[in-house]
Amino acid sequence: ELAAERGETLVVPRTRAFQLALRWLAEDGSLVKAGDPVAAFDNSQFASDLEEKRLTAFNAASDLERAEAEAKTNEAEKGFAVEKAQSEVEKARIAAAVPKDLLSLREYQDRQLALERARAELAKAEVDLTAERQESAADVQIQRIAVEKAQREIRTAEQAIEALTLRAPRDGMVLVADHPFEARKLQVGDTIWVGMNVATLPDLSA
């Protein structure tokens, strides 16, 4: 048996599946150009997983849009409450600024008390607005992280599908590897393991 001393070996790619089924295989001894497919593995399971991840990403994007919209609405409501409270404080301040000598003692005290109440309501509205902004920002950030995670998982799944097609690293001749347990060459339909030799592109000068 004659064998090349050197050559590029194409092996079963490492994926989350330990075994892969050969779906297509170049003809033994055929000539290929750099980048041409040499072998392809069944990707049905990975394609199904990719569609699921795309659906997850779509839902995450929808949740992000909803969170952003709710944040704007809630912040606008809290902001309006602050503006209203500021207006009440201003009205109460003007009323409380009337000299004591021009009012009855009870009315003067009521106006001072109303001013303090208005200031307290303003302080509460400002605290609520700050809390709403922080809570909304946290919710939006959580949704953004979910979207980024889903997008990363899509890229990973797409890369895994791409890796299921072995391509020639250079121009050359394809030599299909032998089946490890049977006295024959590998063929379409065989189930083989991660790291196993699928084919080589031998250096014909050695």
mmCIF file with all atom_site columns, N, CA and C in Angstrom, residues 12-20 46 191-195:
data_model
loop_
_atom_site.group_PDB
_atom_site.id
_atom_site.type_symbol
_atom_site.label_atom_id
_atom_site.label_alt_id
_atom_site.label_comp_id
_atom_site.label_asym_id
_atom_site.label_entity_id
_atom_site.label_seq_id
_atom_site.pdbx_PDB_ins_code
_atom_site.Cartn_x
_atom_site.Cartn_y
_atom_site.Cartn_z
_atom_site.occupancy
_atom_site.B_iso_or_equiv
_atom_site.pdbx_formal_charge
_atom_site.auth_seq_id
_atom_site.auth_comp_id
_atom_site.auth_asym_id
_atom_site.auth_atom_id
_atom_site.pdbx_PDB_model_num
ATOM 1  N N  . VAL A 1 12  ? -13.909 14.789 11.689 1.00 0.00 ? 12  VAL A N  1
ATOM 2  C CA . VAL A 1 12  ? -15.260 15.093 12.151 1.00 0.00 ? 12  VAL A CA 1
ATOM 3  C C  . VAL A 1 12  ? -15.180 16.278 13.119 1.00 0.00 ? 12  VAL A C  1
ATOM 4  N N  . PRO A 1 13  ? -15.947 17.358 12.872 1.00 0.00 ? 13  PRO A N  1
ATOM 5  C CA . PRO A 1 13  ? -15.851 18.548 13.723 1.00 0.00 ? 13  PRO A CA 1
ATOM 6  C C  . PRO A 1 13  ? -16.368 18.290 15.132 1.00 0.00 ? 13  PRO A C  1
ATOM 7  N N  . ARG A 1 14  ? -15.863 19.078 16.066 1.00 0.00 ? 14  ARG A N  1
ATOM 8  C CA . ARG A 1 14  ? -16.309 18.971 17.456 1.00 0.00 ? 14  ARG A CA 1
ATOM 9  C C  . ARG A 1 14  ? -17.583 19.798 17.643 1.00 0.00 ? 14  ARG A C  1
ATOM 10 N N  . THR A 1 15  ? -18.654 19.137 17.977 1.00 0.00 ? 15  THR A N  1
ATOM 11 C CA . THR A 1 15  ? -19.934 19.802 18.242 1.00 0.00 ? 15  THR A CA 1
ATOM 12 C C  . THR A 1 15  ? -20.511 19.210 19.516 1.00 0.00 ? 15  THR A C  1
ATOM 13 N N  . ARG A 1 16  ? -21.714 19.665 19.878 1.00 0.00 ? 16  ARG A N  1
ATOM 14 C CA . ARG A 1 16  ? -22.351 19.112 21.074 1.00 0.00 ? 16  ARG A CA 1
ATOM 15 C C  . ARG A 1 16  ? -22.850 17.689 20.835 1.00 0.00 ? 16  ARG A C  1
ATOM 16 N N  . ALA A 1 17  ? -22.866 17.233 19.570 1.00 0.00 ? 17  ALA A N  1
ATOM 17 C CA . ALA A 1 17  ? -23.234 15.849 19.253 1.00 0.00 ? 17  ALA A CA 1
ATOM 18 C C  . ALA A 1 17  ? -21.955 15.031 19.097 1.00 0.00 ? 17  ALA A C  1
ATOM 19 N N  . PHE A 1 18  ? -21.868 13.922 19.816 1.00 0.00 ? 18  PHE A N  1
ATOM 20 C CA . PHE A 1 18  ? -20.648 13.110 19.770 1.00 0.00 ? 18  PHE A CA 1
ATOM 21 C C  . PHE A 1 18  ? -20.559 12.323 18.464 1.00 0.00 ? 18  PHE A C  1
ATOM 22 N N  . GLN A 1 19  ? -21.685 11.927 17.913 1.00 0.00 ? 19  GLN A N  1
ATOM 23 C CA . GLN A 1 19  ? -21.720 11.177 16.664 1.00 0.00 ? 19  GLN A CA 1
ATOM 24 C C  . GLN A 1 19  ? -22.455 11.977 15.600 1.00 0.00 ? 19  GLN A C  1
ATOM 25 N N  . LEU A 1 20  ? -21.966 11.895 14.369 1.00 0.00 ? 20  LEU A N  1
ATOM 26 C CA . LEU A 1 20  ? -22.577 12.594 13.249 1.00 0.00 ? 20  LEU A CA 1
ATOM 27 C C  . LEU A 1 20  ? -22.714 11.643 12.072 1.00 0.00 ? 20  LEU A C  1
ATOM 28 N N  . PHE A 1 46  ? -29.330 20.394 14.227 1.00 0.00 ? 46  PHE A N  1
ATOM 29 C CA . PHE A 1 46  ? -28.768 21.721 14.460 1.00 0.00 ? 46  PHE A CA 1
ATOM 30 C C  . PHE A 1 46  ? -29.653 22.801 13.834 1.00 0.00 ? 46  PHE A C  1
ATOM 31 N N  . THR A 1 191 ? -22.243 6.618  10.376 1.00 0.00 ? 191 THR A N  1
ATOM 32 C CA . THR A 1 191 ? -22.206 7.450  11.580 1.00 0.00 ? 191 THR A CA 1
ATOM 33 C C  . THR A 1 191 ? -20.812 7.353  12.170 1.00 0.00 ? 191 THR A C  1
ATOM 34 N N  . ILE A 1 192 ? -20.152 8.485  12.288 1.00 0.00 ? 192 ILE A N  1
ATOM 35 C CA . ILE A 1 192 ? -18.774 8.491  12.778 1.00 0.00 ? 192 ILE A CA 1
ATOM 36 C C  . ILE A 1 192 ? -18.635 9.481  13.926 1.00 0.00 ? 192 ILE A C  1
ATOM 37 N N  . TRP A 1 193 ? -17.501 9.415  14.601 1.00 0.00 ? 193 TRP A N  1
ATOM 38 C CA . TRP A 1 193 ? -17.318 10.111 15.862 1.00 0.00 ? 193 TRP A CA 1
ATOM 39 C C  . TRP A 1 193 ? -16.436 11.352 15.712 1.00 0.00 ? 193 TRP A C  1
ATOM 40 N N  . VAL A 1 194 ? -16.596 12.239 16.677 1.00 0.00 ? 194 VAL A N  1
ATOM 41 C CA . VAL A 1 194 ? -15.797 13.472 16.707 1.00 0.00 ? 194 VAL A CA 1
ATOM 42 C C  . VAL A 1 194 ? -14.313 13.144 16.683 1.00 0.00 ? 194 VAL A C  1
ATOM 43 N N  . GLY A 1 195 ? -13.584 13.823 15.819 1.00 0.00 ? 195 GLY A N  1
ATOM 44 C CA . GLY A 1 195 ? -12.137 13.638 15.742 1.00 0.00 ? 195 GLY A CA 1
ATOM 45 C C  . GLY A 1 195 ? -11.682 12.567 14.768 1.00 0.00 ? 195 GLY A C  1
#
